[in-house]
Short mmCIF file of C-alpha atoms and ligand atoms in Angstrom, two decimals:
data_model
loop_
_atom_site.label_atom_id
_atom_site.label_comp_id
_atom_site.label_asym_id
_atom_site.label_seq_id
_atom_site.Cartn_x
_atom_site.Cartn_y
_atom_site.Cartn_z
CA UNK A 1418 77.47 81.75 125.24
CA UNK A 1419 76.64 78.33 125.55
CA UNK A 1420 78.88 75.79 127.83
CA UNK A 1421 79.66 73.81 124.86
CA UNK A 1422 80.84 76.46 122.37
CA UNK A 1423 84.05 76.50 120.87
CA UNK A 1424 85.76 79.85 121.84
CA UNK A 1425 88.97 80.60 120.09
CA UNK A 1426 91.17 83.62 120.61
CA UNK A 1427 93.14 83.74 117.15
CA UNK A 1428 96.50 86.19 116.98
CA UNK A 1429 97.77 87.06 113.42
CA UNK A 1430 100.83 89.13 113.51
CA UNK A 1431 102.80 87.61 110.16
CA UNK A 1432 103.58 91.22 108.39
CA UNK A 1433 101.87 94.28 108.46
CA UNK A 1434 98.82 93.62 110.25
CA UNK A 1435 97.97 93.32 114.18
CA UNK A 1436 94.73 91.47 114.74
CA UNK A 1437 93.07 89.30 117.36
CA UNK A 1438 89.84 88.05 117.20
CA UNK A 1439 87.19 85.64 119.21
CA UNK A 1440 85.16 82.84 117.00
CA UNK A 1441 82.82 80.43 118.13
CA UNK A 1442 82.69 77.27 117.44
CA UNK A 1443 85.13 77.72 114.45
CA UNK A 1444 82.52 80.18 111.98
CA UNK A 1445 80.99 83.09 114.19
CA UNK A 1446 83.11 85.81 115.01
CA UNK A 1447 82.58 87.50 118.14
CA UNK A 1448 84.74 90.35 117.98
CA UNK A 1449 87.54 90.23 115.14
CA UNK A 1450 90.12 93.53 115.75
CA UNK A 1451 92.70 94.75 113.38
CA UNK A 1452 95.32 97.64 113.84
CA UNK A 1453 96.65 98.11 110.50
CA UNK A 1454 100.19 99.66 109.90
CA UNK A 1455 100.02 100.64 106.23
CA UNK A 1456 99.99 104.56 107.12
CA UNK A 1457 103.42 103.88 108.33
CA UNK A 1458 105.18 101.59 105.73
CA UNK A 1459 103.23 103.73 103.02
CA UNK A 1460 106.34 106.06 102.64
CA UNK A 1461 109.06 103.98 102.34
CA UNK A 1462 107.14 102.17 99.52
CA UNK A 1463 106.84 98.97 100.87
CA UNK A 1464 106.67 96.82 104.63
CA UNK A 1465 110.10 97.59 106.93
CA UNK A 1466 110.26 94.30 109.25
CA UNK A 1467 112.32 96.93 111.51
CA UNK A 1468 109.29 98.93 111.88
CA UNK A 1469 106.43 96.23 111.54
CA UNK A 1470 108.07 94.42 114.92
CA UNK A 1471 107.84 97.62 116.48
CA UNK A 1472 104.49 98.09 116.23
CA UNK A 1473 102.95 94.97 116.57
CA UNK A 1474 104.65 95.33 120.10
CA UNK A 1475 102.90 98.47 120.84
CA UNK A 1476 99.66 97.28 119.77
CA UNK A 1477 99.47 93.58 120.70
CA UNK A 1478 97.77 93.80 124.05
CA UNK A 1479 95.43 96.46 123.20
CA UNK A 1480 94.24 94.41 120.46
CA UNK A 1481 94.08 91.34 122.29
CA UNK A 1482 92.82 93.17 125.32
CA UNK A 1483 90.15 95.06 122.88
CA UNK A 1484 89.27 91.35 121.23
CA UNK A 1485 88.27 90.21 124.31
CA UNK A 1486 85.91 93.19 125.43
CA UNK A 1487 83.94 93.52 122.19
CA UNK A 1488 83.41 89.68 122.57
CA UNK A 1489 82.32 90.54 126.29
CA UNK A 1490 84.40 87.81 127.48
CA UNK A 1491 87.34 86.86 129.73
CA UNK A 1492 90.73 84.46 129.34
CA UNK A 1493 88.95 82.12 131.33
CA UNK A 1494 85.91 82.03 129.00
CA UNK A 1495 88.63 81.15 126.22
CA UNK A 1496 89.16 77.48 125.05
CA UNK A 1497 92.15 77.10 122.68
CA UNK A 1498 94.28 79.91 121.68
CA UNK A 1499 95.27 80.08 117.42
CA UNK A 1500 98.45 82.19 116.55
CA UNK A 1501 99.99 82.20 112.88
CA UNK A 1502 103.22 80.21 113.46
CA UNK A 1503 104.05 81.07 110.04
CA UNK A 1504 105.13 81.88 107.12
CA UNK A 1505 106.05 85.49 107.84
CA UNK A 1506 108.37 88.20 108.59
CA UNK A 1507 110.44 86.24 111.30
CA UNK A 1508 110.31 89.64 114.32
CA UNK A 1509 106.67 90.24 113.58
CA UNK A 1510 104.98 86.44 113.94
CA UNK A 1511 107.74 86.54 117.23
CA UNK A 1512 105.46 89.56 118.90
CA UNK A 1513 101.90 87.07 118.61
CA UNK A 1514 103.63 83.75 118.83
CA UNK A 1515 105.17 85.04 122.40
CA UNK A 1516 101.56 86.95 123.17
CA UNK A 1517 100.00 83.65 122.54
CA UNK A 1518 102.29 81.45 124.59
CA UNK A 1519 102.41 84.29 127.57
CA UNK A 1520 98.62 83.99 127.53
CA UNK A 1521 98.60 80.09 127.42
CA UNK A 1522 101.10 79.45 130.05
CA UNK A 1523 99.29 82.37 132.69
CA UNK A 1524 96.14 81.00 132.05
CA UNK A 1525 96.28 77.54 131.32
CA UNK A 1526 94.91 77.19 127.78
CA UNK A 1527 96.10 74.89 124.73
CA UNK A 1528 97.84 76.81 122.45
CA UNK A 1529 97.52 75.93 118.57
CA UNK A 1530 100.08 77.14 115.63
CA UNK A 1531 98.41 77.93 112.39
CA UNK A 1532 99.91 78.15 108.92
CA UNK A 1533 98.83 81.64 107.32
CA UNK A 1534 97.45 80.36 104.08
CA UNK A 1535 95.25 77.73 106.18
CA UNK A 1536 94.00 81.05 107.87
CA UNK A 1537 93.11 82.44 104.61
CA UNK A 1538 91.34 79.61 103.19
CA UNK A 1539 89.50 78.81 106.47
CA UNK A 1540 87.93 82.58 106.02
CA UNK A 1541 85.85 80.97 103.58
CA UNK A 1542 84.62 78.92 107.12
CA UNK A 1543 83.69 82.23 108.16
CA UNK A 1544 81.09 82.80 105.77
CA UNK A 1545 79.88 79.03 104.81
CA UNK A 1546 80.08 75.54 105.26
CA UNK A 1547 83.07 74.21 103.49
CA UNK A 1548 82.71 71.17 101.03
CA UNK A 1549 85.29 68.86 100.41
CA UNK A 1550 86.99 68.05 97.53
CA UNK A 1551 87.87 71.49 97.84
CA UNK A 1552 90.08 74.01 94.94
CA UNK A 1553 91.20 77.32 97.22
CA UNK A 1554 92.81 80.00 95.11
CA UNK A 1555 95.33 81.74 97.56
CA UNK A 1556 96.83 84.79 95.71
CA UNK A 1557 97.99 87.44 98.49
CA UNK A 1558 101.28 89.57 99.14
CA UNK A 1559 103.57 86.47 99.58
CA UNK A 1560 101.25 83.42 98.20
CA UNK A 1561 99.61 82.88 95.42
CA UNK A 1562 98.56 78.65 95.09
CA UNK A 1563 96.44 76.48 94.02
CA UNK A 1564 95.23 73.79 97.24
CA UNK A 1565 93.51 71.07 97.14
CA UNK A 1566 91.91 69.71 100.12
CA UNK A 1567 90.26 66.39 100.46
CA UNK A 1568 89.14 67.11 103.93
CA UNK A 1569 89.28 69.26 106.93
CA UNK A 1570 93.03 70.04 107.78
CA UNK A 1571 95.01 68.27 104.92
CA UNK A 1572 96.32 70.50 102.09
CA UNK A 1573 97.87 69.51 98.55
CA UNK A 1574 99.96 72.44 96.53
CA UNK A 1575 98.91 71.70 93.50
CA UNK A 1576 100.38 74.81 91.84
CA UNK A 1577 102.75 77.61 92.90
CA UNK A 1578 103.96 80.75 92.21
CA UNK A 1579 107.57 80.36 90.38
CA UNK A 1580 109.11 84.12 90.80
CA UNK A 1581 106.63 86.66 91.59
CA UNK A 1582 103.41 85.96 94.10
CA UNK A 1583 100.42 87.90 91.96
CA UNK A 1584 100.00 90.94 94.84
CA UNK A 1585 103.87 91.42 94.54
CA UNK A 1586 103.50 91.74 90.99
CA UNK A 1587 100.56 94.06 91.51
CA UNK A 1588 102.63 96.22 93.91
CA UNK A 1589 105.90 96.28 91.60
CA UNK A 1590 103.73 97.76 88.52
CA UNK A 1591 102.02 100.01 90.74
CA UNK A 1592 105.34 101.32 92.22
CA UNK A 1593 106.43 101.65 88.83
CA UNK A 1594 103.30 103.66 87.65
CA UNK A 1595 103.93 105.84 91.21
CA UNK A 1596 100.99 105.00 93.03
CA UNK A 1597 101.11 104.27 96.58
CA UNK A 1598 101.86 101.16 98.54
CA UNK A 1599 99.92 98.92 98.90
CA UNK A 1600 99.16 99.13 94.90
CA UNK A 1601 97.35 96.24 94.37
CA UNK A 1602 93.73 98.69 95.34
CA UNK A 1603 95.21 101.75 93.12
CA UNK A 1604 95.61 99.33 90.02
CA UNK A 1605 92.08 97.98 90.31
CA UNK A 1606 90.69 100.84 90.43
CA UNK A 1607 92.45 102.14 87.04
CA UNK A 1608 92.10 98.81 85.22
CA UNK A 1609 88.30 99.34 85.52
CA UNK A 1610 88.75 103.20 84.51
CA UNK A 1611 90.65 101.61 81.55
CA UNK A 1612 90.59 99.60 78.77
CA UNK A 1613 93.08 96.48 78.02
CA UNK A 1614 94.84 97.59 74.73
CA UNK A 1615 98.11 96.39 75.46
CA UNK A 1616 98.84 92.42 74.82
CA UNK A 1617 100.79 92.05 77.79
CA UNK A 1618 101.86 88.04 77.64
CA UNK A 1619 100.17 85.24 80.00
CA UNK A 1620 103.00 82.79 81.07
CA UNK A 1621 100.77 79.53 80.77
CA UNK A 1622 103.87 77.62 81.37
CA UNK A 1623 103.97 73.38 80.60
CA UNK A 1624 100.81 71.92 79.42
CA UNK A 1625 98.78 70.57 82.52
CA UNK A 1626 101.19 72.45 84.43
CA UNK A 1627 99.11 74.38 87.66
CA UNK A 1628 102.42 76.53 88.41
CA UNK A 1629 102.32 80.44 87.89
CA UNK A 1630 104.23 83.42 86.82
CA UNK A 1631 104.31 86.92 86.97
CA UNK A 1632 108.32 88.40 86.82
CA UNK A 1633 108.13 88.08 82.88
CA UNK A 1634 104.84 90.18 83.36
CA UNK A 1635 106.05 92.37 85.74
CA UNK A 1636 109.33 92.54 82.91
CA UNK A 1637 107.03 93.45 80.25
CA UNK A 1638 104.92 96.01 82.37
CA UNK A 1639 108.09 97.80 83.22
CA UNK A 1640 109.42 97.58 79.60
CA UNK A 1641 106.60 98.72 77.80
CA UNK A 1642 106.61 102.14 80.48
CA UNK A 1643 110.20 102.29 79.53
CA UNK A 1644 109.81 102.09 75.82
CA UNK A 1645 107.29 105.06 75.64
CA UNK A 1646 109.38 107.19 77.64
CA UNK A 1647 112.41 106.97 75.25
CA UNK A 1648 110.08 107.35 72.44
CA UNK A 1649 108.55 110.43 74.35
CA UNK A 1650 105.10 109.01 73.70
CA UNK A 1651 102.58 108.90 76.80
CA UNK A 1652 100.67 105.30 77.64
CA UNK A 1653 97.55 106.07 79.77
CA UNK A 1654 98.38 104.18 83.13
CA UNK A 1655 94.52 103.48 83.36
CA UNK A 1656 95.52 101.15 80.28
CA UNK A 1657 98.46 99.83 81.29
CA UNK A 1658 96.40 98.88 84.42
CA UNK A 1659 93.69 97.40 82.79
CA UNK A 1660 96.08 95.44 80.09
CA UNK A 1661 98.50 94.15 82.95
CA UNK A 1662 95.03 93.16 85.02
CA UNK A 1663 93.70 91.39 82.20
CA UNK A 1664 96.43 89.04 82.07
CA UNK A 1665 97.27 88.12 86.00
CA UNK A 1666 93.37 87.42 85.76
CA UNK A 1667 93.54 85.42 82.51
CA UNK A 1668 96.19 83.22 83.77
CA UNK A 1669 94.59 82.96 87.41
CA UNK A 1670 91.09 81.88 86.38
CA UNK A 1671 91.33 79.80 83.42
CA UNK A 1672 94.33 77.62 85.61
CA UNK A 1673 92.14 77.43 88.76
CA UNK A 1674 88.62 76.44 85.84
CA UNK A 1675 90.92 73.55 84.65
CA UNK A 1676 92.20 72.25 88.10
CA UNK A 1677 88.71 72.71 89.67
CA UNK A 1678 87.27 70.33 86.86
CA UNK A 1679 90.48 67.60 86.87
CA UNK A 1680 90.25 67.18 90.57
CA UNK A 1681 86.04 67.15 90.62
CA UNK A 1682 86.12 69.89 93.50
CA UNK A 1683 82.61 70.61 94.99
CA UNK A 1684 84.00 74.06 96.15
CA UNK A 1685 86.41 76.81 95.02
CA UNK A 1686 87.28 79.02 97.85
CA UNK A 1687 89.10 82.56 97.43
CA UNK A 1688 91.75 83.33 99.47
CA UNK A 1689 94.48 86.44 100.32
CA UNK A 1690 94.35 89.91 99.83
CA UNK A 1691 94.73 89.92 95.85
CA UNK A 1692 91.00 88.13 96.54
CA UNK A 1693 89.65 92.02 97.19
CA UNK A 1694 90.30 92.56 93.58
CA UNK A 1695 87.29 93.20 91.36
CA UNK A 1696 88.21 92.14 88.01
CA UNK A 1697 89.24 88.57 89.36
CA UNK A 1698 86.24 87.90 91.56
CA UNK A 1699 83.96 89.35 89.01
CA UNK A 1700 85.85 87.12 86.50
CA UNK A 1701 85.39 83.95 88.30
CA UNK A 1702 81.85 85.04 89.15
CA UNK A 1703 81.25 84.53 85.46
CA UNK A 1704 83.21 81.24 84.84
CA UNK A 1705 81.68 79.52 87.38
CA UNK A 1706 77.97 80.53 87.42
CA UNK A 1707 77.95 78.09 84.54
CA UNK A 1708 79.73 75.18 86.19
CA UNK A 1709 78.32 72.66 88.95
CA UNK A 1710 80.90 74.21 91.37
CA UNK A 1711 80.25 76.42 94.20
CA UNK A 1712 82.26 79.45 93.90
CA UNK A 1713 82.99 81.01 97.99
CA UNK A 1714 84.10 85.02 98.07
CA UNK A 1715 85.00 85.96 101.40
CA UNK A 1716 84.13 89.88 101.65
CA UNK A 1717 86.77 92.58 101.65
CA UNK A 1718 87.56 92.63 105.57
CA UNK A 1719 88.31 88.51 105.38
CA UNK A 1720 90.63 88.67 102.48
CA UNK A 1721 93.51 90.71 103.90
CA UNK A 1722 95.26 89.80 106.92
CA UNK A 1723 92.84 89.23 110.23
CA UNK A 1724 92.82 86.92 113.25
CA UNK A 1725 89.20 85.45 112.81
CA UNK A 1726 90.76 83.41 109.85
CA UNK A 1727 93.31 81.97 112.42
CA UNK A 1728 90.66 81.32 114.83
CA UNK A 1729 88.69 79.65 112.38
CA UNK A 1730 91.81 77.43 111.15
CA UNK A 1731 92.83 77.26 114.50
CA UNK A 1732 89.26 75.49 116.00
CA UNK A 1733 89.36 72.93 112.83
CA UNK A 1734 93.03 71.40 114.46
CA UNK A 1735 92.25 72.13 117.98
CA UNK A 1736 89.04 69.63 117.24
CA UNK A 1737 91.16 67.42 115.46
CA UNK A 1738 93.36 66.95 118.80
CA UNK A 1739 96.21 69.60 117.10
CA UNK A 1740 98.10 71.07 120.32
CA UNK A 1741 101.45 73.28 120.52
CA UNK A 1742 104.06 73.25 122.88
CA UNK A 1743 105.33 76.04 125.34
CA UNK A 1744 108.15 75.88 123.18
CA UNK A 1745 106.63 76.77 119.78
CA UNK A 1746 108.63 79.17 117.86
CA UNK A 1747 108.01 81.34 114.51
CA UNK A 1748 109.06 79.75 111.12
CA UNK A 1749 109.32 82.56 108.39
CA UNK A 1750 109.76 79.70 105.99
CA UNK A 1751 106.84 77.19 107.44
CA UNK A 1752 105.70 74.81 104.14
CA UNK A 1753 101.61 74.26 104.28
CA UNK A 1754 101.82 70.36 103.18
CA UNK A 1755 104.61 69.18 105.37
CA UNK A 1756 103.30 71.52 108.89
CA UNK A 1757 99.32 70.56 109.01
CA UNK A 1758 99.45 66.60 107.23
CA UNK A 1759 101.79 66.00 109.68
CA UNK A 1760 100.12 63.43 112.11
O1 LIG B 2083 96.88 88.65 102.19
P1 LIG B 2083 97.44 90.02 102.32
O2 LIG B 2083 96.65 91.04 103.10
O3 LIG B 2083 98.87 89.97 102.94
C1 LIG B 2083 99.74 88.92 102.67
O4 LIG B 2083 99.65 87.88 103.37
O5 LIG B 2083 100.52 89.07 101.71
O6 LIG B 2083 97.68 90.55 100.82
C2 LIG B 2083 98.23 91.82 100.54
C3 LIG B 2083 98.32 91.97 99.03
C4 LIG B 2083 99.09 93.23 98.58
O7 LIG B 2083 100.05 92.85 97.61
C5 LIG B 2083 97.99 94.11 97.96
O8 LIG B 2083 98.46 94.96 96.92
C6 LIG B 2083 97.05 93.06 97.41
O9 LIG B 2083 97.02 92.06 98.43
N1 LIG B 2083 95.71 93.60 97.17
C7 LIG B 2083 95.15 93.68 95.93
C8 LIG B 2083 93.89 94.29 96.09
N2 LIG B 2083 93.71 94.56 97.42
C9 LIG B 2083 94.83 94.12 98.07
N3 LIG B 2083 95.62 93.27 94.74
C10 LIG B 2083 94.84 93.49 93.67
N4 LIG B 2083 93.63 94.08 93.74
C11 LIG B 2083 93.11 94.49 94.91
N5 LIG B 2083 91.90 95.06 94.96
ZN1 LIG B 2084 98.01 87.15 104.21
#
C-alpha cells in the first residue's frame, strides 16, 4: 500500500445483508466480506426487520474485523469510513451506522454517509472508469430508477417506480408460483426453461414518460394463475415465468434505450440485484451493441447488496470534501437527489 492511496472501510447493513469491505483509492477492492441472512428469512417468505437487526448485530464485528484481515490492514491504515445512511430497514442500517460512528470516534477517522442506490451505481466504479453523462438502471428489491448523472456525485431521477420496484414484483410472482424467497433467481431460471406464450401487458405509461410499473403486472400474473385453477386447466410455471420476464424486460430496456439516447449518455451502468438477471442483461447486451453507448454489467457478487459499492461511493464524496457528523443517524426514507446534490 502506497502512502497516498485512498483506503476506505465501507459498512452496508440496509436489509438483509452484512458486509464490510476495504477499496483503494475508490475502484480496487481489497477485501469485500458479506454474511448473508437469506437462509434465515427464507421460511417466513420474505425479510423480518425483527430478525435482520438481530443478526447484523451478531455479525457486524466479525465482518468488519474479517474486512480488515483479508485486506491485511489495521484502523489506523484506514482513511475515511463509508456506511449506507440509507434508504433501508430503519433497525438494520442502525447496527452499521453505530459500527461506523463507534469506529470513527475510537479511532479518529472521517466518517461518510452513503445513499444505497449511489452504492449500487458506483459498483460499476468497481469494474471501470465511469463516463459522464451517465444513464444507471437501478432495479433491485426496493429501487428500480432511471439516474442521470452529469458528473461525479450529482444524481437526477429521471424515472421511478410508481407501485411495485421490479425485484418485488419478481418476488410476489414467484411467491405466488411457490418458489422460494428470494424469487427473483428461481424465475430466471424458469423463464429461460420456458417460452413467453402468455401476453402479459407492459404498462408504458404517458408518452415520454420514464416512470415504471409492475402491480398491474404482478395483477395479471396472479390472475391468469387464478383463472386456470378455476378452469382446472394447468399453465406451465416455466411459461408463466418466461411470459411475465418478457415483459418487466420489455418495459425496462426499451425505457432506459430511449432515455439513454434523449439525454446523449456516454455510459449506461446496471445497478441492484434484479441486475443478476439473465434475460435483462442479455437483453440490453443486444440493444446496445448497436448503439455508440457503453453498456457497464457489474458481475453477480456487485449487483446484490455489498460494502465495496459503499466504499466506492463513499471515496467519490470523501474526495469531494463530503464529511458526516458524530451525530449521523439512519433515514429509512433518505431521497438520492435531495441527500448527495446537497452542497
Ligand atoms: O439489490 P438487492 O440485493 O437488495 C435490495 O437493495 O433490494 O436486490 C434484491 C432483489 C430481490 O428482489 C431478488 O429477487 C432480485 O434482486 N434478484 C433477481 C435476480 N437475482 C436477484 N431478480 C431477477 N432475476 C435475478 N436473477
Ligand atoms: Zn440493494
Amino acid at each position: 500500500m502506497k502512502n497516498n492511496d485512498l483506503l476506505v472501510l465501507g459498512i452496508e447493513t440496509s436489509c438483509d445483508e452484512t458486509a464490510a469491505a476495504i477499496v483503494k483509492n475508490g475502484k480496487e477492492i481489497v477485501s469485500n466480506v458479506v454474511a448473508s441472512q437469506i437462509d434465515s428469512h427464507k421460511r417466513f417468505g420474505g425479510v423480518v426487520p425483527e430478525i435482520a437487526s438481530r443478526h447484523h448485530v451478531e455479525q457486524i464485528t466479525i465482518v468488519i474485523e474479517e474486512a480488515l484481515q483479508q485486506a491485511g490492514v489495521s484502523f489506523a491504515d484506514i482513511d475515511a469510513i463509508a456506511v449506507t445512511e440509507g434508504p433501508g430497514l430503519v433497525g438494520a442500517l442502525l447496527i452499521g451506522v453505530n459500527a461506523a460512528k463507534a469506529i470513527a470516534f475510537a479511532h479518529q477517522i472521517p466518517l461518510v454517509g452513503v445513499h444505497h442506490i449511489a452504492g449500487h451505481i458506483y459498483a460499476n466504479q468497481l469494474i471501470t472508469e465511469l463516463q459522464f453523462p451517465l444513464l444507471a438502471l437501478v432495479v433491485s428489491g426496493g429501487h428500480t430508477e432511471l439516474v442521470l448523472m452529469e458528473e461525479h456525485g450529482t444524481f437526477k431521477v429521471i424515472g421511478e417506480t410508481r407501485d411495485d420496484a421490479a425485484g418485488e414484483a419478481y418476488d410476489k410472482v414467484a411467491r405466488t408460483l411457490q418458489l422460494p424467497y428470494p424469487g427473483g433467481p428461481h424465475i430466471d431460471r424458469l423463464a429461460h426453461e420456458g417460452t413467453p406464450t402468455i401476453d402479459f401487458p407492459r404498462a408504458w405509461l404517458e408518452e415520454g414518460s420514464y416512470d415504471f410499473s409492475f402491480s398491474g403486472l404482478k395483477s395479471a400474473v396472479i390472475n391468469t394463475l387464478h383463472n386456470a385453477k378455476q378452469k382446472g386447466e394447468t399453465l406451465d410455471p416455466k411459461d408463466v415465468a418466461a411470459s411475465f420476464q418478457a415483459s418487466v424486460v420489455d418495459v425496462l430496456v426499451t425505457k432506459t434505450v430511449q432515455a439513454a439516447k434523449e439525454y446523449g449518455v456516454k455510459q449506461v451502468v446496471l445497478a441492484g440485484g434484479v441486475a443478476a438477471n439473465k434475460g435483462l442483461r442479455h437483453a440490453l447486451e443486444q440493444e446496445f451493441d448497436t448503439l455508440p453507448i457503453q453498456l457497464v454489467i457489474p458481475p453477480l457478487s456487485l449487483c446484490t447488496d455489498n460494502a465495496a459499492m459503499i466504499a466506492a461511493a463513499g471515496s467519490v464524496l470523501f474526495e469531494q470534501g463530503k464529511r458526516s457528523a458524530l451525530d449521523m443517524n439512519a433515514h429509512p426514507g433518505l431521497d438520492l437527489e435531495t441527500f448527495h446534490n446537497k452542497k
